[in-house]
Amino acid sequence: MIKAEWFYWLVGLSFLVMASQMLTDRSNPKRFGTAAFWGLLGAGFVYSTWVVEKKAPAEPLGAAVLLMIVLAGFGFTGRGTPRTTTPGQREASALKLGNRLFVPALAIPVVALLCAVVVKKLSIGGEPILQEGSETILGLGIGAVVALVVGMIMLREKRIAVPVQAGRSMLEAMGWAMLLPQLLATLGTIFQLSGVGTQVGKVTTSILPKDSLYVAVIVYCVGMALFTVIMGNAFAAFPVMTAAVGWPVLIEHFHGSAPAVLAIGMLAGFCGTLVTPMAANFNIVPAALLELKDQYGPIKAQLPTAGILLGCNIVVMALFAF
Amino acid sequence: MIVLLGVLVVVVGFATKRNALLVVGVAGIVTGLLGGLSPREVLAAFGSGFASSRAVTIFAITLPVIGLLERYGLQEQARRLIARFAKLTTGRFLALYLGMRQVGAAVGLTHVFGHAQTVRPLAVPMAEGAAERKHGRLTEKSREKVRSFSASADNVGLFFGEDVFLAVGSILLITSFVNTTYNTHLEPLHLALWAIPTALCALAVHGWRLLRLDRYLERELVAANIEPVAVEGAAK
């Protein structure tokens, strides 16, 4: 049986390899901090296996996470000069290869989907090939490996170091922002443990008429959008609103379909992302990039769409999730 | 009620543009302590939270192959693909860009298009070029509008396309949060399927608004360019 944890080790291992490359990259003025950050992340990925199985204490990992926050939060990480092709070389190569370049990239979702739908049902000697419940994650991993092999054969690239270096450059370019979604999920867990969701739930249920399904749907969707506007990120709003309204009211009390309620709830949050200057990388940075006089130009262009889509989400959830 | 101060920390932190990781770290510590956890339990909460949300970060495994393809001109080929549609009107071109962005994100190519890579160097010049071809010089107001709508086409396409791809961060966040918090089992595939209705709505709504942009430009520019001599005279 192929286990999800093997794949997490592969991810952790590639972070560790990239961290060792960062350590020797003299073009990066902050190479030690950068290497420490990604090295801790890689080691954390592997160590987590035993935390999840409750065979190792979670406190050291928590300390490592805080250390990563300090390293990135106080600017100890940086990036080196990526070793890559020149624009001219890329132009020539694109001309030569054409749309074939999309083939390896498309192999990732195709393999992921095959794993989640077909391979999921296969088993050898009564044991499923893919670990139950992790088929999607495994599909993504297998898809990425398959795509890499296909890509290397297609491009006649023999050195594995080339894609690893390319991946490392992309990691450095994304920087600590790549860890943000995972930390927001962690924050969600802490909010949950400390009872933030229950508090928001108490506040909302005291206002909310108990037996009105439609009002509850509106409160969840509009709440997701508003919280996202405030926090700038639907990932941070999701655990709070779900613990407050989504899970206890919509799923447990009204017996809504969990995948429908939660997926649409997240998309309601995205409507908030479209209209908040807090989501700077989507709304304010492009305004600067496009040299707009009005830095809220993109938000103004998105506002009516966000409003209508929030309405669509409410309608789709109310019609199909219950 | 006092644990809600943690939410306030996040709000104030993001509002004053502090480093996002620090905001999240401080908010987690504050909320944990206010919620009655001991410092040791706070550390453990960070650790186990990190361990159970690893799924959100695993898209990193696709970076080497995407990086390899970019070395060989993936971005350039994406540009070439859009450039084939250079003869369209502004609205139609941007609606097409929205559709391509959405389809790309839906198959996991979230980094192939984007504001820096495609919108600024390609989508904006082509959208403006289409308007100029038809109406002559753009007013400043209409130029701002075309650029704002170009940025919006990228955002809307990305946001409401990527959730259809089952291995994207937000889908994995939903499953890892719900599966650990409520001891249940949700399939990413089912969540991704439920993203399709909204994705279609987004394509219809924003696509329609982008098409309407042509009418706006028509009204705005026909009026502005009707007496070009007078405009130049006024500018003197």
Coordinates of C-alpha atoms in Angstrom, one line a residue:
Chain A
M1 CA 0.0 0.0 0.0
I2 CA 1.3 3.5 -0.9
K3 CA 1.0 5.7 2.2
A4 CA 0.4 9.4 2.3
E5 CA 3.2 9.8 4.8
W6 CA 5.8 8.5 2.3
F7 CA 4.8 11.4 0.1
Y8 CA 5.1 13.9 2.9
W9 CA 8.6 12.5 3.5
L10 CA 9.4 13.1 -0.2
V11 CA 8.2 16.7 0.1
G12 CA 10.2 17.1 3.4
L13 CA 13.3 15.5 1.8
S14 CA 13.1 17.9 -1.2
F15 CA 12.9 20.9 1.1
L16 CA 15.9 19.6 2.9
V17 CA 17.9 19.1 -0.3
M18 CA 16.9 22.6 -1.5
A19 CA 17.9 24.0 2.0
S20 CA 21.4 22.5 1.5
Q21 CA 21.6 24.1 -1.9
M22 CA 20.6 27.4 -0.4
L23 CA 23.3 27.0 2.2
T24 CA 26.0 27.0 -0.4
D25 CA 24.4 29.7 -2.6
R26 CA 26.8 32.6 -2.2
S27 CA 24.6 34.9 -4.4
N28 CA 22.0 35.0 -1.5
P29 CA 23.1 37.5 1.1
K30 CA 20.9 35.8 3.7
R31 CA 21.7 32.3 2.9
F32 CA 22.0 31.0 6.5
G33 CA 18.6 32.3 7.5
T34 CA 17.0 31.1 4.3
A35 CA 18.6 27.6 4.6
A36 CA 17.5 27.4 8.3
F37 CA 13.9 28.3 7.4
W38 CA 13.5 25.7 4.6
G39 CA 15.5 23.1 6.5
L40 CA 13.2 23.4 9.5
L41 CA 10.2 23.2 7.3
G42 CA 11.6 20.0 5.6
A43 CA 12.5 18.4 9.0
G44 CA 9.1 19.4 10.3
F45 CA 7.4 17.6 7.5
V46 CA 9.2 14.4 8.4
Y47 CA 8.9 14.7 12.2
S48 CA 5.1 15.4 11.8
T49 CA 4.6 11.8 10.9
W50 CA 5.2 10.8 14.5
V51 CA 3.2 13.7 15.9
V52 CA 0.2 12.7 13.9
E53 CA 0.6 9.1 15.1
K54 CA 1.0 10.5 18.7
K55 CA 4.3 8.7 19.0
A56 CA 6.3 11.9 19.5
P57 CA 5.6 15.1 21.4
A58 CA 4.2 18.1 19.5
E59 CA 6.0 20.7 21.5
P60 CA 9.4 20.6 19.7
L61 CA 7.6 20.9 16.4
G62 CA 5.6 23.9 17.8
A63 CA 8.9 25.5 18.8
A64 CA 10.3 24.9 15.3
V65 CA 7.2 26.6 13.8
L66 CA 7.7 29.6 16.1
L67 CA 11.4 29.7 15.1
M68 CA 10.4 29.7 11.4
I69 CA 8.0 32.6 12.1
V70 CA 10.8 34.5 13.7
L71 CA 13.2 33.8 10.9
A72 CA 10.8 34.9 8.2
G73 CA 9.0 37.6 10.2
F74 CA 12.1 39.5 11.1
G75 CA 13.6 39.4 7.6
F76 CA 16.3 36.7 8.0
T77 CA 15.4 35.0 4.8
G78 CA 16.3 36.1 1.3
R79 CA 16.8 34.8 -2.2
G80 CA 19.7 34.1 -4.5
T81 CA 20.1 34.8 -8.1
P82 CA 18.2 32.0 -10.0
R83 CA 20.3 30.0 -12.4
T84 CA 18.0 29.9 -15.4
T85 CA 17.8 30.3 -19.2
T86 CA 17.9 33.7 -20.9
P87 CA 14.6 35.2 -22.3
G88 CA 16.0 34.6 -25.8
Q89 CA 16.6 30.9 -25.1
R90 CA 13.2 30.5 -23.6
E91 CA 11.6 32.2 -26.6
A92 CA 13.4 29.9 -29.0
S93 CA 12.6 26.8 -27.0
A94 CA 8.9 27.8 -26.8
L95 CA 8.9 28.3 -30.6
K96 CA 10.4 24.8 -31.1
L97 CA 8.3 22.9 -28.6
G98 CA 5.0 24.7 -29.0
N99 CA 2.0 23.5 -27.1
R100 CA 3.8 20.2 -26.3
L101 CA 5.1 22.2 -23.3
F102 CA 1.7 22.0 -21.7
V103 CA 1.7 18.2 -21.8
P104 CA 3.7 17.5 -18.7
A105 CA 1.9 20.3 -16.8
L106 CA -1.5 18.8 -17.7
A107 CA -0.3 15.3 -16.7
I108 CA -0.4 16.4 -13.1
P109 CA -4.2 17.0 -12.9
V110 CA -4.9 14.1 -15.2
V111 CA -3.0 11.6 -13.0
A112 CA -4.4 13.1 -9.8
L113 CA -7.9 12.7 -11.1
L114 CA -7.2 9.1 -12.3
C115 CA -5.9 8.2 -8.8
A116 CA -8.9 9.8 -7.0
V117 CA -11.4 8.1 -9.3
V118 CA -10.0 4.9 -10.7
V119 CA -6.9 3.7 -8.8
K120 CA -8.8 4.4 -5.6
K121 CA -11.0 1.4 -6.3
L122 CA -8.1 -1.0 -7.1
S123 CA -6.6 -3.3 -4.6
I124 CA -3.9 -6.1 -4.5
G125 CA -4.6 -9.1 -2.3
G126 CA -7.4 -7.3 -0.5
E127 CA -5.2 -4.4 0.3
P128 CA -6.0 -1.1 -1.5
I129 CA -3.1 0.3 -3.6
L130 CA -3.5 3.8 -2.3
Q131 CA -4.0 4.6 1.4
E132 CA -7.7 5.1 2.1
G133 CA -8.7 8.7 2.5
S134 CA -5.5 10.1 1.0
E135 CA -6.1 9.3 -2.6
T136 CA -6.1 12.9 -3.8
I137 CA -2.9 13.8 -2.0
L138 CA -1.2 10.7 -3.3
G139 CA -2.6 11.4 -6.8
L140 CA -1.0 14.9 -6.7
G141 CA 2.3 13.4 -5.6
I142 CA 2.3 10.6 -8.2
G143 CA 1.1 13.1 -10.8
A144 CA 4.0 15.4 -10.0
V145 CA 6.5 12.6 -10.3
V146 CA 5.0 11.3 -13.5
A147 CA 5.0 14.8 -15.0
L148 CA 8.6 15.3 -14.0
V149 CA 9.6 12.0 -15.7
V150 CA 7.6 12.9 -18.8
G151 CA 9.0 16.4 -18.9
M152 CA 12.6 15.3 -18.5
I153 CA 12.2 12.7 -21.3
M154 CA 10.5 15.2 -23.6
L155 CA 13.0 17.9 -23.0
R156 CA 15.9 15.4 -23.1
E157 CA 17.1 16.7 -19.7
K158 CA 19.3 14.2 -18.0
R159 CA 20.3 16.0 -14.8
I160 CA 17.8 15.8 -12.0
A161 CA 19.7 18.8 -10.5
V162 CA 18.1 21.1 -13.1
P163 CA 14.5 20.7 -12.0
V164 CA 15.5 20.7 -8.4
Q165 CA 17.3 24.0 -8.9
A166 CA 14.4 25.4 -10.8
G167 CA 12.0 24.4 -8.0
R168 CA 14.3 25.9 -5.4
S169 CA 14.2 29.3 -7.3
M170 CA 10.5 29.2 -7.3
L171 CA 10.4 28.4 -3.6
E172 CA 12.8 31.3 -2.9
A173 CA 10.7 33.6 -5.1
M174 CA 7.5 32.7 -3.1
G175 CA 9.5 32.9 0.1
W176 CA 7.7 32.7 3.5
A177 CA 4.4 33.5 1.8
M178 CA 4.3 29.8 0.8
L179 CA 4.0 28.8 4.5
L180 CA 1.2 31.3 5.2
P181 CA -1.8 29.0 4.2
Q182 CA -0.5 26.3 6.5
L183 CA 0.0 28.7 9.4
L184 CA -3.4 30.1 8.8
A185 CA -4.8 26.6 9.1
T186 CA -2.8 26.1 12.3
L187 CA -4.2 29.4 13.6
G188 CA -7.6 28.1 12.8
T189 CA -6.9 25.0 14.9
I190 CA -5.8 27.2 17.8
F191 CA -8.8 29.4 17.4
Q192 CA -10.9 26.3 17.6
L193 CA -9.1 24.9 20.7
S194 CA -9.5 28.2 22.5
G195 CA -13.2 28.5 21.6
V196 CA -13.1 31.5 19.3
G197 CA -15.5 29.8 16.9
T198 CA -17.9 28.9 19.7
Q199 CA -17.9 32.5 20.9
V200 CA -18.6 33.8 17.4
G201 CA -21.2 31.1 17.2
K202 CA -22.9 32.3 20.5
V203 CA -23.0 35.9 19.2
T204 CA -24.5 34.8 15.9
T205 CA -27.0 32.3 17.3
S206 CA -28.2 35.0 19.7
I207 CA -29.1 37.1 16.7
L208 CA -30.1 34.2 14.4
P209 CA -33.6 32.9 14.5
K210 CA -33.2 29.2 15.3
D211 CA -35.4 27.6 12.7
S212 CA -34.7 29.7 9.6
L213 CA -32.4 27.7 7.3
Y214 CA -32.2 30.5 4.7
V215 CA -31.2 33.1 7.3
A216 CA -28.4 30.7 8.5
V217 CA -27.2 30.2 5.0
I218 CA -27.0 34.0 4.4
V219 CA -25.3 34.5 7.8
Y220 CA -22.6 31.9 6.9
C221 CA -21.9 33.2 3.4
V222 CA -22.0 36.9 4.2
G223 CA -20.0 36.2 7.4
M224 CA -17.3 34.4 5.4
A225 CA -17.2 37.3 3.0
L226 CA -17.1 40.0 5.8
F227 CA -14.5 38.1 7.8
T228 CA -12.4 37.7 4.7
V229 CA -12.6 41.5 4.0
I230 CA -11.4 42.1 7.6
M231 CA -8.6 39.5 7.6
G232 CA -7.7 39.8 3.9
N233 CA -7.7 36.0 3.5
A234 CA -10.5 33.5 3.2
F235 CA -8.2 30.8 4.8
A236 CA -8.2 32.7 8.1
A237 CA -12.0 33.3 8.0
F238 CA -12.9 29.8 7.2
P239 CA -12.2 28.0 10.5
V240 CA -13.9 30.7 12.5
M241 CA -17.1 30.9 10.5
T242 CA -17.2 27.2 10.1
A243 CA -16.9 26.5 13.8
A244 CA -19.4 29.2 14.5
V245 CA -22.2 28.6 12.0
G246 CA -21.2 26.2 9.2
W247 CA -20.6 23.0 11.1
P248 CA -23.0 23.3 14.2
V249 CA -25.9 25.0 12.5
L250 CA -25.8 24.2 8.8
I251 CA -24.4 20.7 8.8
E252 CA -25.4 19.3 12.2
H253 CA -28.7 21.1 12.9
F254 CA -30.0 21.4 9.3
H255 CA -28.3 18.2 8.0
G256 CA -26.6 20.0 5.0
S257 CA -24.3 18.1 2.7
A258 CA -20.8 18.9 4.2
P259 CA -18.8 19.1 0.9
A260 CA -21.4 21.4 -0.6
V261 CA -21.7 23.7 2.4
L262 CA -18.0 24.0 3.0
A263 CA -16.8 24.3 -0.6
I264 CA -19.4 27.0 -1.3
G265 CA -18.7 28.7 2.0
M266 CA -15.0 29.1 1.0
L267 CA -16.0 30.5 -2.4
A268 CA -18.3 33.1 -0.6
G269 CA -15.1 34.1 1.3
F270 CA -13.3 34.6 -2.1
C271 CA -16.0 37.2 -2.9
G272 CA -14.6 39.1 0.1
T273 CA -11.0 38.7 -1.2
L274 CA -12.0 40.5 -4.4
V275 CA -13.0 43.7 -2.6
T276 CA -10.5 44.1 0.2
P277 CA -7.3 46.1 0.1
M278 CA -6.0 43.7 2.8
A279 CA -5.5 41.1 0.0
A280 CA -2.8 43.4 -1.3
N281 CA -1.1 41.0 -3.6
F282 CA -4.3 40.6 -5.6
N283 CA -5.7 44.1 -5.5
I284 CA -3.2 46.7 -4.6
V285 CA 0.0 45.3 -6.1
P286 CA -1.6 44.9 -9.6
A287 CA -2.8 48.5 -9.4
A288 CA 0.8 49.6 -8.8
L289 CA 2.1 47.1 -11.4
L290 CA -0.3 48.6 -14.0
E291 CA 0.5 52.2 -13.0
L292 CA -3.0 53.0 -12.1
K293 CA -3.8 56.4 -10.6
D294 CA -6.6 55.0 -8.5
Q295 CA -5.1 52.2 -6.4
Y296 CA -8.6 50.9 -5.8
G297 CA -9.3 50.6 -9.5
P298 CA -9.2 46.7 -9.6
I299 CA -11.4 46.6 -6.4
K300 CA -14.0 48.9 -8.1
A301 CA -13.9 46.7 -11.2
Q302 CA -14.5 43.6 -9.1
L303 CA -17.1 44.9 -6.6
P304 CA -20.3 44.3 -8.6
T305 CA -19.0 40.8 -9.6
A306 CA -18.2 40.0 -6.0
G307 CA -21.7 41.1 -4.9
I308 CA -23.5 39.1 -7.6
L309 CA -21.3 36.0 -7.0
L310 CA -22.0 36.2 -3.2
G311 CA -25.7 36.1 -4.1
C312 CA -25.0 33.1 -6.5
N313 CA -23.2 31.2 -3.7
I314 CA -26.1 31.8 -1.3
V315 CA -28.6 30.6 -3.9
V316 CA -26.6 27.5 -4.9
M317 CA -26.0 26.5 -1.3
A318 CA -29.7 27.1 -0.3
L319 CA -30.9 25.1 -3.3
F320 CA -28.5 22.2 -3.5
A321 CA -26.9 21.6 -0.1
F322 CA -30.0 20.6 1.9
Chain B
M1 CA -15.7 36.7 24.9
I2 CA -12.1 37.7 25.7
V3 CA -10.7 35.1 23.3
L4 CA -12.1 37.3 20.5
L5 CA -9.2 39.6 21.2
G6 CA -7.2 37.1 19.1
V7 CA -9.3 38.0 16.1
L8 CA -8.6 41.7 16.9
V9 CA -4.9 41.0 16.9
V10 CA -5.2 39.6 13.3
V11 CA -7.3 42.5 12.2
V12 CA -5.0 45.1 13.6
G13 CA -1.9 43.2 12.4
F14 CA -3.1 43.0 8.8
A15 CA -4.5 46.5 8.9
T16 CA -1.2 48.0 10.0
K17 CA 0.6 45.8 7.4
R18 CA 2.8 43.9 9.8
N19 CA 4.5 40.8 8.4
A20 CA 1.7 38.2 8.0
L21 CA 3.6 35.3 9.6
L22 CA 4.3 37.4 12.7
V23 CA 0.6 38.4 12.9
V24 CA -0.4 34.8 12.7
G25 CA 2.2 33.7 15.3
V26 CA 1.3 36.5 17.8
A27 CA -2.5 36.0 17.2
G28 CA -2.0 32.2 17.9
I29 CA -0.1 32.7 21.1
V30 CA -2.5 35.5 22.4
T31 CA -5.6 33.5 21.6
G32 CA -4.2 30.3 23.1
L33 CA -3.2 31.9 26.3
L34 CA -6.5 33.9 26.6
G35 CA -8.4 30.7 25.9
G36 CA -6.8 29.1 28.9
L37 CA -4.1 27.0 27.4
S38 CA -0.7 26.8 29.2
P39 CA 2.4 28.0 27.3
R40 CA 3.3 24.3 26.8
E41 CA -0.1 23.6 25.4
V42 CA 0.2 26.6 23.0
L43 CA 3.5 25.1 21.7
A44 CA 1.8 21.7 21.3
A45 CA -1.1 23.4 19.5
F46 CA 1.3 25.0 17.0
G47 CA 3.0 21.7 16.5
S48 CA 0.0 19.5 16.0
G49 CA -1.7 22.2 13.9
F50 CA 1.3 22.3 11.6
A51 CA 1.5 18.5 11.4
S52 CA -2.2 18.1 10.5
S53 CA -2.2 20.9 7.9
R54 CA 0.8 19.7 5.9
A55 CA -1.6 18.9 3.0
V56 CA -2.0 22.6 2.3
T57 CA 1.7 23.0 1.4
I58 CA 2.3 19.9 -0.6
F59 CA 1.6 21.6 -3.9
A60 CA 5.4 22.4 -3.6
I61 CA 6.0 19.0 -5.0
T62 CA 4.9 20.3 -8.4
L63 CA 7.4 23.2 -8.4
P64 CA 10.4 21.3 -9.9
V65 CA 8.5 20.2 -13.0
I66 CA 6.8 23.6 -13.4
G67 CA 10.2 25.3 -12.9
L68 CA 11.7 22.9 -15.5
L69 CA 9.0 23.7 -18.0
E70 CA 9.4 27.4 -17.4
R71 CA 13.1 27.1 -18.1
Y72 CA 12.1 25.8 -21.5
G73 CA 9.5 28.5 -22.2
L74 CA 6.2 27.6 -20.6
Q75 CA 5.3 31.2 -19.9
E76 CA 6.4 32.3 -23.4
Q77 CA 4.2 29.7 -24.9
A78 CA 1.2 30.8 -22.8
R79 CA 1.8 34.3 -24.1
R80 CA 2.0 33.1 -27.7
L81 CA -1.3 31.3 -27.1
I82 CA -3.1 34.4 -26.0
A83 CA -1.5 36.5 -28.7
R84 CA -3.4 34.5 -31.3
F85 CA -6.5 36.4 -30.3
A86 CA -5.1 39.8 -31.0
K87 CA -7.9 40.8 -33.4
L88 CA -10.7 40.8 -30.8
T89 CA -12.4 43.8 -29.2
T90 CA -11.3 44.8 -25.7
G91 CA -14.2 43.2 -24.0
R92 CA -14.1 40.0 -26.0
F93 CA -10.4 39.7 -25.5
L94 CA -10.6 40.1 -21.8
A95 CA -13.6 37.7 -21.5
L96 CA -11.4 35.2 -23.4
Y97 CA -8.5 35.9 -21.0
L98 CA -10.9 35.3 -18.1
G99 CA -11.9 31.9 -19.5
M100 CA -8.3 30.9 -20.2
R101 CA -7.2 31.9 -16.7
Q102 CA -10.1 30.0 -15.2
V103 CA -9.4 26.8 -17.2
G104 CA -5.7 27.1 -16.5
A105 CA -6.3 27.4 -12.7
A106 CA -8.9 24.6 -12.9
V107 CA -6.2 22.2 -14.1
G108 CA -3.6 23.4 -11.6
L109 CA -1.6 25.9 -13.7
T110 CA -2.1 28.7 -11.2
H111 CA 1.3 30.2 -11.9
V112 CA 1.2 30.2 -15.7
F113 CA -0.8 33.4 -16.0
G114 CA -0.7 36.3 -13.4
H115 CA -0.4 40.0 -13.0
A116 CA 3.3 40.3 -13.4
Q117 CA 3.8 37.5 -16.0
T118 CA 0.9 38.1 -18.3
V119 CA -1.4 41.0 -17.4
R120 CA 1.1 43.8 -17.5
P121 CA 3.3 42.6 -20.4
L122 CA 0.5 41.1 -22.5
A123 CA -3.2 41.4 -21.5
V124 CA -3.1 45.2 -20.9
P125 CA -1.3 46.2 -24.2
M126 CA -3.6 43.9 -26.2
A127 CA -6.8 45.2 -24.5
E128 CA -5.7 48.8 -24.9
G129 CA -4.5 48.1 -28.5
A130 CA -7.9 46.7 -29.4
A131 CA -9.7 49.8 -28.0
E132 CA -7.3 52.2 -29.8
R133 CA -7.7 50.3 -33.1
K134 CA -11.4 50.9 -32.9
H135 CA -11.8 54.3 -31.3
G136 CA -8.5 56.1 -31.6
R137 CA -6.8 57.6 -28.6
L138 CA -7.9 56.5 -25.1
T139 CA -8.9 59.0 -22.5
E140 CA -7.1 58.7 -19.1
K141 CA -10.4 57.6 -17.5
S142 CA -11.0 54.8 -20.0
R143 CA -7.4 53.7 -19.9
E144 CA -7.7 53.3 -16.1
K145 CA -10.9 51.4 -16.6
V146 CA -9.4 49.0 -19.2
R147 CA -6.4 48.3 -16.9
S148 CA -8.6 47.8 -13.8
F149 CA -10.7 45.3 -15.7
S150 CA -7.7 43.5 -17.0
A151 CA -6.5 43.0 -13.4
S152 CA -10.0 41.9 -12.4
A153 CA -10.1 39.3 -15.2
D154 CA -7.0 37.7 -13.8
N155 CA -8.2 37.7 -10.2
V156 CA -11.7 36.4 -10.9
G157 CA -10.4 33.7 -13.2
L158 CA -7.9 32.5 -10.7
F159 CA -10.2 32.6 -7.6
F160 CA -13.1 30.8 -9.2
G161 CA -11.1 28.4 -11.3
E162 CA -8.6 27.0 -8.8
D163 CA -11.1 25.4 -6.5
V164 CA -12.1 23.1 -9.2
F165 CA -8.6 21.7 -9.1
L166 CA -8.8 19.1 -6.3
A167 CA -5.3 19.6 -5.0
V168 CA -5.3 23.3 -4.5
G169 CA -4.6 24.9 -1.0
S170 CA -8.1 26.0 -0.2
I171 CA -9.6 22.5 -0.9
L172 CA -6.9 20.9 1.2
L173 CA -7.4 23.4 4.0
I174 CA -11.1 22.6 4.2
T175 CA -10.5 18.8 4.3
S176 CA -7.6 19.0 6.8
F177 CA -9.4 21.4 9.1
V178 CA -12.7 19.6 9.1
N179 CA -11.2 16.1 9.2
T180 CA -9.0 16.9 12.2
T181 CA -11.5 19.1 14.1
Y182 CA -14.6 17.0 13.7
N183 CA -13.2 13.5 13.2
T184 CA -14.9 13.1 9.9
H185 CA -13.8 12.2 6.4
L186 CA -14.3 14.5 3.5
E187 CA -13.0 13.8 0.0
P188 CA -11.3 16.7 -1.9
L189 CA -12.9 15.5 -5.1
H190 CA -16.4 16.1 -3.8
L191 CA -15.5 19.6 -2.6
A192 CA -13.9 20.4 -6.0
L193 CA -17.2 19.2 -7.7
W194 CA -19.1 21.7 -5.6
A195 CA -16.9 24.5 -6.8
I196 CA -18.1 24.1 -10.4
P197 CA -21.5 25.9 -10.1
T198 CA -19.9 29.0 -8.7
A199 CA -17.1 28.8 -11.3
L200 CA -19.7 28.8 -14.1
C201 CA -21.5 31.7 -12.5
A202 CA -18.2 33.6 -12.2
L203 CA -17.5 33.1 -15.9
A204 CA -21.0 34.2 -16.9
V205 CA -21.2 37.2 -14.6
H206 CA -17.7 38.6 -15.0
G207 CA -17.5 37.6 -18.7
W208 CA -20.8 39.6 -19.3
R209 CA -19.4 42.6 -17.5
L210 CA -16.2 42.4 -19.5
L211 CA -18.2 42.3 -22.7
R212 CA -20.2 45.4 -21.5
L213 CA -16.8 47.2 -21.3
D214 CA -17.0 47.6 -25.1
R215 CA -20.2 49.6 -24.8
Y216 CA -18.7 51.8 -22.1
L217 CA -15.7 52.5 -24.3
E218 CA -17.9 53.2 -27.3
R219 CA -19.9 55.8 -25.3
E220 CA -16.9 57.3 -23.6
L221 CA -14.5 57.5 -26.6
V222 CA -16.9 58.5 -29.3
A223 CA -17.9 61.5 -27.2
A224 CA -14.2 62.3 -26.4
N225 CA -12.9 61.9 -29.9
I226 CA -15.8 63.6 -31.7
E227 CA -13.9 66.9 -31.9
P228 CA -10.3 66.0 -31.7
V229 CA -9.2 69.5 -32.7
A230 CA -11.1 71.1 -29.9
V231 CA -9.5 68.6 -27.4
E232 CA -6.1 69.5 -28.6
G233 CA -6.9 73.2 -28.5
A234 CA -8.0 72.8 -24.9
A235 CA -4.9 70.9 -24.0
K236 CA -2.7 73.8 -25.1

